[in-house]
PDB file of C-alpha atoms in Angstrom:
ATOM      1  CA  GLN A  32    -116.514-112.815  87.143  1.00  0.00           C
ATOM      2  CA  GLN A  33    -113.147-114.475  85.223  1.00  0.00           C
ATOM      3  CA  GLN A  34    -113.058-118.056  86.691  1.00  0.00           C
ATOM      4  CA  VAL A  35    -108.827-118.352  85.686  1.00  0.00           C
ATOM      5  CA  LYS A  36    -107.157-115.660  85.644  1.00  0.00           C
ATOM      6  CA  GLN A  37    -103.929-114.740  83.502  1.00  0.00           C
ATOM      7  CA  SER A  38    -100.794-112.425  83.425  1.00  0.00           C
ATOM      8  CA  PRO A  39     -98.783-110.632  81.995  1.00  0.00           C
ATOM      9  CA  GLN A  40    -101.490-109.559  79.246  1.00  0.00           C
ATOM     10  CA  SER A  41     -98.634-108.826  76.669  1.00  0.00           C
ATOM     11  CA  LEU A  42     -94.865-110.558  77.034  1.00  0.00           C
ATOM     12  CA  ILE A  43     -91.864-109.317  75.001  1.00  0.00           C
ATOM     13  CA  VAL A  44     -88.564-111.910  74.836  1.00  0.00           C
ATOM     14  CA  GLN A  45     -85.627-112.033  72.901  1.00  0.00           C
ATOM     15  CA  LYS A  46     -85.043-114.989  70.837  1.00  0.00           C
ATOM     16  CA  GLY A  47     -83.450-117.629  72.837  1.00  0.00           C
ATOM     17  CA  GLY A  48     -84.842-116.232  76.047  1.00  0.00           C
ATOM     18  CA  ILE A  49     -87.361-117.966  78.274  1.00  0.00           C
ATOM     19  CA  SER A  50     -91.195-117.078  78.282  1.00  0.00           C
ATOM     20  CA  ILE A  51     -93.107-117.092  81.415  1.00  0.00           C
ATOM     21  CA  ILE A  52     -97.202-117.196  81.674  1.00  0.00           C
ATOM     22  CA  ASN A  53     -98.715-117.200  84.831  1.00  0.00           C
ATOM     23  CA  CYS A  54    -102.507-118.494  85.775  1.00  0.00           C
ATOM     24  CA  ALA A  55    -104.451-118.984  88.899  1.00  0.00           C
ATOM     25  CA  TYR A  56    -108.195-120.393  89.897  1.00  0.00           C
ATOM     26  CA  GLU A  57    -110.295-120.445  92.692  1.00  0.00           C
ATOM     27  CA  ASN A  58    -112.430-123.421  91.899  1.00  0.00           C
ATOM     28  CA  THR A  59    -110.711-126.720  93.541  1.00  0.00           C
ATOM     29  CA  ALA A  60    -113.105-128.565  91.431  1.00  0.00           C
ATOM     30  CA  PHE A  61    -110.777-127.696  88.321  1.00  0.00           C
ATOM     31  CA  ASP A  62    -108.547-130.871  87.482  1.00  0.00           C
ATOM     32  CA  TYR A  63    -107.707-130.398  84.478  1.00  0.00           C
ATOM     33  CA  PHE A  64    -105.498-127.558  82.952  1.00  0.00           C
ATOM     34  CA  PRO A  65    -104.876-126.813  78.982  1.00  0.00           C
ATOM     35  CA  TRP A  66    -102.620-124.102  77.232  1.00  0.00           C
ATOM     36  CA  TYR A  67    -103.736-123.377  74.018  1.00  0.00           C
ATOM     37  CA  GLN A  68    -101.854-121.381  71.036  1.00  0.00           C
ATOM     38  CA  GLN A  69    -103.446-119.009  68.826  1.00  0.00           C
ATOM     39  CA  PHE A  70    -101.854-117.502  65.784  1.00  0.00           C
ATOM     40  CA  PRO A  71    -103.577-114.605  63.732  1.00  0.00           C
ATOM     41  CA  GLY A  72    -106.472-115.239  61.887  1.00  0.00           C
ATOM     42  CA  LYS A  73    -106.469-119.077  63.397  1.00  0.00           C
ATOM     43  CA  GLY A  74    -108.663-120.865  65.765  1.00  0.00           C
ATOM     44  CA  PRO A  75    -106.545-121.600  69.303  1.00  0.00           C
ATOM     45  CA  ALA A  76    -105.157-125.131  68.948  1.00  0.00           C
ATOM     46  CA  LEU A  77    -104.076-127.447  72.551  1.00  0.00           C
ATOM     47  CA  LEU A  78    -100.231-126.757  72.879  1.00  0.00           C
ATOM     48  CA  ILE A  79     -99.939-128.888  76.211  1.00  0.00           C
ATOM     49  CA  ALA A  80    -102.131-130.020  79.129  1.00  0.00           C
ATOM     50  CA  ILE A  81    -101.558-131.141  82.543  1.00  0.00           C
ATOM     51  CA  ARG A  82    -103.788-132.917  85.757  1.00  0.00           C
ATOM     52  CA  PRO A  83    -102.637-131.613  89.093  1.00  0.00           C
ATOM     53  CA  ASP A  84    -101.567-134.909  90.323  1.00  0.00           C
ATOM     54  CA  VAL A  85     -98.089-133.924  88.683  1.00  0.00           C
ATOM     55  CA  SER A  86     -96.313-131.197  89.373  1.00  0.00           C
ATOM     56  CA  GLU A  87     -94.761-130.957  86.190  1.00  0.00           C
ATOM     57  CA  LYS A  88     -95.269-131.755  82.643  1.00  0.00           C
ATOM     58  CA  LYS A  89     -92.792-130.864  79.798  1.00  0.00           C
ATOM     59  CA  GLU A  90     -93.024-131.217  75.824  1.00  0.00           C
ATOM     60  CA  GLY A  91     -90.016-130.090  73.708  1.00  0.00           C
ATOM     61  CA  ARG A  92     -89.584-126.679  74.784  1.00  0.00           C
ATOM     62  CA  PHE A  93     -92.903-126.124  76.552  1.00  0.00           C
ATOM     63  CA  THR A  94     -93.235-127.072  80.425  1.00  0.00           C
ATOM     64  CA  ILE A  95     -95.998-126.568  82.515  1.00  0.00           C
ATOM     65  CA  SER A  96     -95.663-126.124  86.302  1.00  0.00           C
ATOM     66  CA  PHE A  97     -98.535-126.811  88.747  1.00  0.00           C
ATOM     67  CA  ASN A  98     -98.508-125.607  91.960  1.00  0.00           C
ATOM     68  CA  LYS A  99    -101.731-127.035  93.780  1.00  0.00           C
ATOM     69  CA  SER A 100    -101.556-125.712  97.071  1.00  0.00           C
ATOM     70  CA  ALA A 101    -101.568-122.056  95.558  1.00  0.00           C
ATOM     71  CA  LYS A 102    -103.934-123.023  92.818  1.00  0.00           C
ATOM     72  CA  GLN A 103    -101.418-121.758  90.144  1.00  0.00           C
ATOM     73  CA  PHE A 104    -100.283-122.973  87.222  1.00  0.00           C
ATOM     74  CA  SER A 105     -97.692-121.271  84.623  1.00  0.00           C
ATOM     75  CA  LEU A 106     -96.499-121.967  81.075  1.00  0.00           C
ATOM     76  CA  HIS A 107     -92.477-121.905  80.084  1.00  0.00           C
ATOM     77  CA  ILE A 108     -91.090-121.854  76.716  1.00  0.00           C
ATOM     78  CA  MET A 109     -87.614-122.294  76.946  1.00  0.00           C
ATOM     79  CA  ASP A 110     -85.272-121.087  73.968  1.00  0.00           C
ATOM     80  CA  SER A 111     -87.938-118.903  72.980  1.00  0.00           C
ATOM     81  CA  GLN A 112     -88.138-118.724  68.944  1.00  0.00           C
ATOM     82  CA  PRO A 113     -90.194-116.035  66.701  1.00  0.00           C
ATOM     83  CA  GLY A 114     -92.286-118.476  65.662  1.00  0.00           C
ATOM     84  CA  ASP A 115     -93.432-118.958  69.017  1.00  0.00           C
ATOM     85  CA  SER A 116     -94.784-115.164  68.720  1.00  0.00           C
ATOM     86  CA  ALA A 117     -98.738-115.784  69.331  1.00  0.00           C
ATOM     87  CA  THR A 118    -101.663-115.326  71.837  1.00  0.00           C
ATOM     88  CA  TYR A 119    -101.468-118.110  74.540  1.00  0.00           C
ATOM     89  CA  PHE A 120    -104.478-119.118  76.532  1.00  0.00           C
ATOM     90  CA  CYS A 121    -104.662-120.904  79.967  1.00  0.00           C
ATOM     91  CA  ALA A 122    -107.780-122.941  80.823  1.00  0.00           C
ATOM     92  CA  ALA A 123    -109.204-125.025  83.574  1.00  0.00           C
ATOM     93  CA  SER A 124    -112.092-127.614  83.168  1.00  0.00           C
ATOM     94  CA  MET A 125    -113.788-130.400  85.692  1.00  0.00           C
ATOM     95  CA  THR A 126    -113.263-133.797  84.299  1.00  0.00           C
ATOM     96  CA  ASN A 127    -116.228-135.345  86.067  1.00  0.00           C
ATOM     97  CA  THR A 128    -118.336-133.089  84.043  1.00  0.00           C
ATOM     98  CA  GLY A 129    -115.804-132.438  81.000  1.00  0.00           C
ATOM     99  CA  ASN A 130    -118.171-130.274  79.506  1.00  0.00           C
ATOM    100  CA  GLN A 131    -117.139-126.761  79.760  1.00  0.00           C
ATOM    101  CA  PHE A 132    -113.534-125.136  79.544  1.00  0.00           C
ATOM    102  CA  TYR A 133    -112.629-121.922  80.991  1.00  0.00           C
ATOM    103  CA  PHE A 134    -110.038-119.490  79.532  1.00  0.00           C
ATOM    104  CA  GLY A 135    -107.818-116.978  80.871  1.00  0.00           C
ATOM    105  CA  THR A 136    -107.842-113.481  79.337  1.00  0.00           C
ATOM    106  CA  GLY A 137    -104.855-114.315  77.057  1.00  0.00           C
ATOM    107  CA  THR A 138    -101.373-113.608  76.767  1.00  0.00           C
ATOM    108  CA  SER A 139     -99.521-111.962  73.501  1.00  0.00           C
ATOM    109  CA  LEU A 140     -96.406-113.165  73.512  1.00  0.00           C
ATOM    110  CA  THR A 141     -93.837-111.457  70.595  1.00  0.00           C
ATOM    111  CA  VAL A 142     -90.370-113.193  70.454  1.00  0.00           C
ATOM    112  CA  ILE A 143     -87.876-110.497  68.820  1.00  0.00           C
ATOM    113  CA  PRO A 144     -85.221-111.916  66.455  1.00  0.00           C
TER     114      PRO A 144
ATOM    115  CA  ASN B 845    -110.343-133.572  56.394  1.00  0.00           C
ATOM    116  CA  ALA B 846    -111.610-129.980  56.681  1.00  0.00           C
ATOM    117  CA  GLY B 847    -111.975-130.309  60.371  1.00  0.00           C
ATOM    118  CA  VAL B 848    -114.253-127.256  61.618  1.00  0.00           C
ATOM    119  CA  THR B 849    -115.418-124.941  59.026  1.00  0.00           C
ATOM    120  CA  GLN B 850    -117.891-121.540  60.171  1.00  0.00           C
ATOM    121  CA  THR B 851    -118.997-119.593  57.504  1.00  0.00           C
ATOM    122  CA  PRO B 852    -119.733-117.085  57.021  1.00  0.00           C
ATOM    123  CA  LYS B 853    -115.842-115.164  58.024  1.00  0.00           C
ATOM    124  CA  PHE B 854    -116.923-111.746  58.094  1.00  0.00           C
ATOM    125  CA  ARG B 855    -120.258-110.275  58.580  1.00  0.00           C
ATOM    126  CA  VAL B 856    -121.447-106.548  59.140  1.00  0.00           C
ATOM    127  CA  LEU B 857    -124.866-106.088  60.744  1.00  0.00           C
ATOM    128  CA  LYS B 858    -126.911-102.893  61.916  1.00  0.00           C
ATOM    129  CA  THR B 859    -128.266-103.019  65.321  1.00  0.00           C
ATOM    130  CA  GLY B 860    -131.537-105.123  65.221  1.00  0.00           C
ATOM    131  CA  GLN B 861    -130.848-107.353  62.341  1.00  0.00           C
ATOM    132  CA  SER B 862    -130.733-110.884  62.521  1.00  0.00           C
ATOM    133  CA  MET B 863    -128.581-113.793  61.587  1.00  0.00           C
ATOM    134  CA  THR B 864    -127.026-117.487  61.784  1.00  0.00           C
ATOM    135  CA  LEU B 865    -123.831-118.346  61.898  1.00  0.00           C
ATOM    136  CA  LEU B 866    -123.238-122.023  60.747  1.00  0.00           C
ATOM    137  CA  CYS B 867    -120.731-124.437  62.374  1.00  0.00           C
ATOM    138  CA  ALA B 868    -119.223-127.732  60.692  1.00  0.00           C
ATOM    139  CA  GLN B 869    -117.460-130.444  61.783  1.00  0.00           C
ATOM    140  CA  ASP B 870    -116.258-133.501  59.890  1.00  0.00           C
ATOM    141  CA  MET B 871    -114.554-135.382  62.923  1.00  0.00           C
ATOM    142  CA  ASN B 872    -117.726-137.289  64.245  1.00  0.00           C
ATOM    143  CA  HIS B 873    -117.287-135.441  67.306  1.00  0.00           C
ATOM    144  CA  GLU B 874    -119.963-135.695  70.201  1.00  0.00           C
ATOM    145  CA  TYR B 875    -119.496-132.358  71.982  1.00  0.00           C
ATOM    146  CA  MET B 876    -119.741-128.878  70.231  1.00  0.00           C
ATOM    147  CA  TYR B 877    -119.072-125.093  71.243  1.00  0.00           C
ATOM    148  CA  TRP B 878    -119.845-121.490  70.542  1.00  0.00           C
ATOM    149  CA  TYR B 879    -117.348-118.977  72.304  1.00  0.00           C
ATOM    150  CA  ARG B 880    -116.625-115.145  71.640  1.00  0.00           C
ATOM    151  CA  GLN B 881    -113.345-113.827  71.708  1.00  0.00           C
ATOM    152  CA  ASP B 882    -112.998-109.907  72.736  1.00  0.00           C
ATOM    153  CA  PRO B 883    -110.077-107.981  73.786  1.00  0.00           C
ATOM    154  CA  GLY B 884    -108.825-108.709  77.335  1.00  0.00           C
ATOM    155  CA  MET B 885    -111.794-110.757  77.920  1.00  0.00           C
ATOM    156  CA  GLY B 886    -110.270-114.182  77.041  1.00  0.00           C
ATOM    157  CA  LEU B 887    -112.847-116.684  75.159  1.00  0.00           C
ATOM    158  CA  ARG B 888    -116.164-116.744  76.788  1.00  0.00           C
ATOM    159  CA  LEU B 889    -118.531-119.539  76.196  1.00  0.00           C
ATOM    160  CA  ILE B 890    -121.937-118.809  74.773  1.00  0.00           C
ATOM    161  CA  HIS B 891    -123.474-122.462  74.110  1.00  0.00           C
ATOM    162  CA  TYR B 892    -122.964-126.019  73.936  1.00  0.00           C
ATOM    163  CA  SER B 893    -124.065-128.933  72.977  1.00  0.00           C
ATOM    164  CA  VAL B 894    -122.906-132.846  73.812  1.00  0.00           C
ATOM    165  CA  GLY B 895    -125.094-134.510  71.461  1.00  0.00           C
ATOM    166  CA  GLU B 896    -127.770-134.018  68.398  1.00  0.00           C
ATOM    167  CA  GLY B 897    -130.474-132.515  69.678  1.00  0.00           C
ATOM    168  CA  THR B 898    -129.048-131.292  72.995  1.00  0.00           C
ATOM    169  CA  THR B 899    -127.673-127.749  73.961  1.00  0.00           C
ATOM    170  CA  ALA B 900    -126.944-126.110  77.315  1.00  0.00           C
ATOM    171  CA  LYS B 901    -126.075-122.366  78.085  1.00  0.00           C
ATOM    172  CA  GLY B 902    -122.179-121.553  78.847  1.00  0.00           C
ATOM    173  CA  GLU B 903    -121.288-118.029  80.583  1.00  0.00           C
ATOM    174  CA  VAL B 904    -122.653-115.323  78.115  1.00  0.00           C
ATOM    175  CA  PRO B 905    -125.909-116.665  76.379  1.00  0.00           C
ATOM    176  CA  ASP B 906    -128.069-113.636  76.874  1.00  0.00           C
ATOM    177  CA  GLY B 907    -128.788-112.506  73.092  1.00  0.00           C
ATOM    178  CA  TYR B 908    -128.020-115.835  71.504  1.00  0.00           C
ATOM    179  CA  ASN B 909    -129.875-118.783  70.368  1.00  0.00           C
ATOM    180  CA  VAL B 910    -128.316-122.332  69.186  1.00  0.00           C
ATOM    181  CA  SER B 911    -129.585-125.266  67.900  1.00  0.00           C
ATOM    182  CA  ARG B 912    -128.103-128.713  66.965  1.00  0.00           C
ATOM    183  CA  LEU B 913    -130.334-130.578  64.713  1.00  0.00           C
ATOM    184  CA  LYS B 914    -127.698-132.662  62.903  1.00  0.00           C
ATOM    185  CA  LYS B 915    -124.644-133.931  64.840  1.00  0.00           C
ATOM    186  CA  GLN B 916    -122.344-132.484  62.816  1.00  0.00           C
ATOM    187  CA  ASN B 917    -123.830-128.969  62.522  1.00  0.00           C
ATOM    188  CA  PHE B 918    -124.201-126.432  65.360  1.00  0.00           C
ATOM    189  CA  LEU B 919    -125.675-123.091  64.316  1.00  0.00           C
ATOM    190  CA  LEU B 920    -125.941-119.829  66.433  1.00  0.00           C
ATOM    191  CA  GLY B 921    -128.242-117.380  66.026  1.00  0.00           C
ATOM    192  CA  LEU B 922    -128.651-113.438  66.913  1.00  0.00           C
ATOM    193  CA  GLU B 923    -132.187-112.376  66.591  1.00  0.00           C
ATOM    194  CA  SER B 924    -131.587-108.711  67.549  1.00  0.00           C
ATOM    195  CA  ALA B 925    -128.279-108.054  66.912  1.00  0.00           C
ATOM    196  CA  ALA B 926    -126.643-105.124  69.261  1.00  0.00           C
ATOM    197  CA  PRO B 927    -123.595-103.332  69.183  1.00  0.00           C
ATOM    198  CA  SER B 928    -122.268-105.186  72.278  1.00  0.00           C
ATOM    199  CA  GLN B 929    -122.376-108.679  70.254  1.00  0.00           C
ATOM    200  CA  THR B 930    -119.434-106.910  68.347  1.00  0.00           C
ATOM    201  CA  SER B 931    -116.900-110.181  68.235  1.00  0.00           C
ATOM    202  CA  VAL B 932    -115.179-112.540  67.191  1.00  0.00           C
ATOM    203  CA  TYR B 933    -117.275-115.859  67.499  1.00  0.00           C
ATOM    204  CA  PHE B 934    -115.379-119.570  67.275  1.00  0.00           C
ATOM    205  CA  CYS B 935    -116.907-122.543  66.994  1.00  0.00           C
ATOM    206  CA  ALA B 936    -115.325-125.778  68.116  1.00  0.00           C
ATOM    207  CA  SER B 937    -115.959-129.425  68.959  1.00  0.00           C
ATOM    208  CA  ARG B 938    -114.432-132.185  70.753  1.00  0.00           C
ATOM    209  CA  ARG B 939    -114.624-136.113  70.960  1.00  0.00           C
ATOM    210  CA  GLN B 940    -115.766-137.241  74.198  1.00  0.00           C
ATOM    211  CA  GLY B 941    -113.219-138.004  76.962  1.00  0.00           C
ATOM    212  CA  TRP B 942    -112.027-135.745  79.674  1.00  0.00           C
ATOM    213  CA  ASP B 943    -108.590-135.142  77.802  1.00  0.00           C
ATOM    214  CA  SER B 944    -109.973-134.763  74.684  1.00  0.00           C
ATOM    215  CA  PRO B 945    -108.751-131.280  72.809  1.00  0.00           C
ATOM    216  CA  LEU B 946    -111.252-128.909  71.733  1.00  0.00           C
ATOM    217  CA  HIS B 947    -110.613-128.262  68.093  1.00  0.00           C
ATOM    218  CA  PHE B 948    -111.471-125.015  66.965  1.00  0.00           C
ATOM    219  CA  GLY B 949    -112.404-123.514  63.562  1.00  0.00           C
ATOM    220  CA  ASN B 950    -110.621-119.913  62.209  1.00  0.00           C
ATOM    221  CA  GLY B 951    -113.773-117.760  63.564  1.00  0.00           C
ATOM    222  CA  THR B 952    -116.157-115.344  62.176  1.00  0.00           C
ATOM    223  CA  ARG B 953    -115.496-111.666  62.902  1.00  0.00           C
ATOM    224  CA  LEU B 954    -118.568-110.053  63.157  1.00  0.00           C
ATOM    225  CA  THR B 955    -119.316-106.334  63.679  1.00  0.00           C
ATOM    226  CA  VAL B 956    -122.797-104.735  64.603  1.00  0.00           C
ATOM    227  CA  THR B 957    -123.165-100.690  63.905  1.00  0.00           C
TER     228      THR B 957
END
């Protein structure tokens, strides 16, 4: 049973466009939501993270939007660039235990020049 | 500073054979993890360790064993490989702290025939 549901599975965006990836969860004990970026042949690396006490977090062109009541969060990539082409994973954990991270199924993003 | 190093990078096994994957980190991290990545399934936690000499089961532990005899090393063993264990295996480590990120190795691609 997938603890974190992620969509879409793949996404193609024109250079300069906005990429949006969505995630949803059921377990209300989750209170930390990181996003990881993975390039081919490499391990994932932390991109940006949010806690549910804020509704939005922005770092450069990357923004996480969080809707606690809907148990949904999303990653927005503004002005998407070919270098952003990668697989993106959302994840969730419980900070009181902090030991396990549950990942979504991943989104393969392709940005067309 | 090498970060997280996984060996080997590639391996082919026949059904029923055994092998051990080695993960080494040089960041003095307390926590270490083994994940498997499969198409459409995302990253699933196999086993993890919160300190030297301790291990715990993750989401998909069956068919795998682990050991953490030294703080810097985390070994993943397959006693009798099955085709269902064909996957890309990632090791990760992180320091204590709810917001400390996972640092991943570059993966081991295992094929079981």
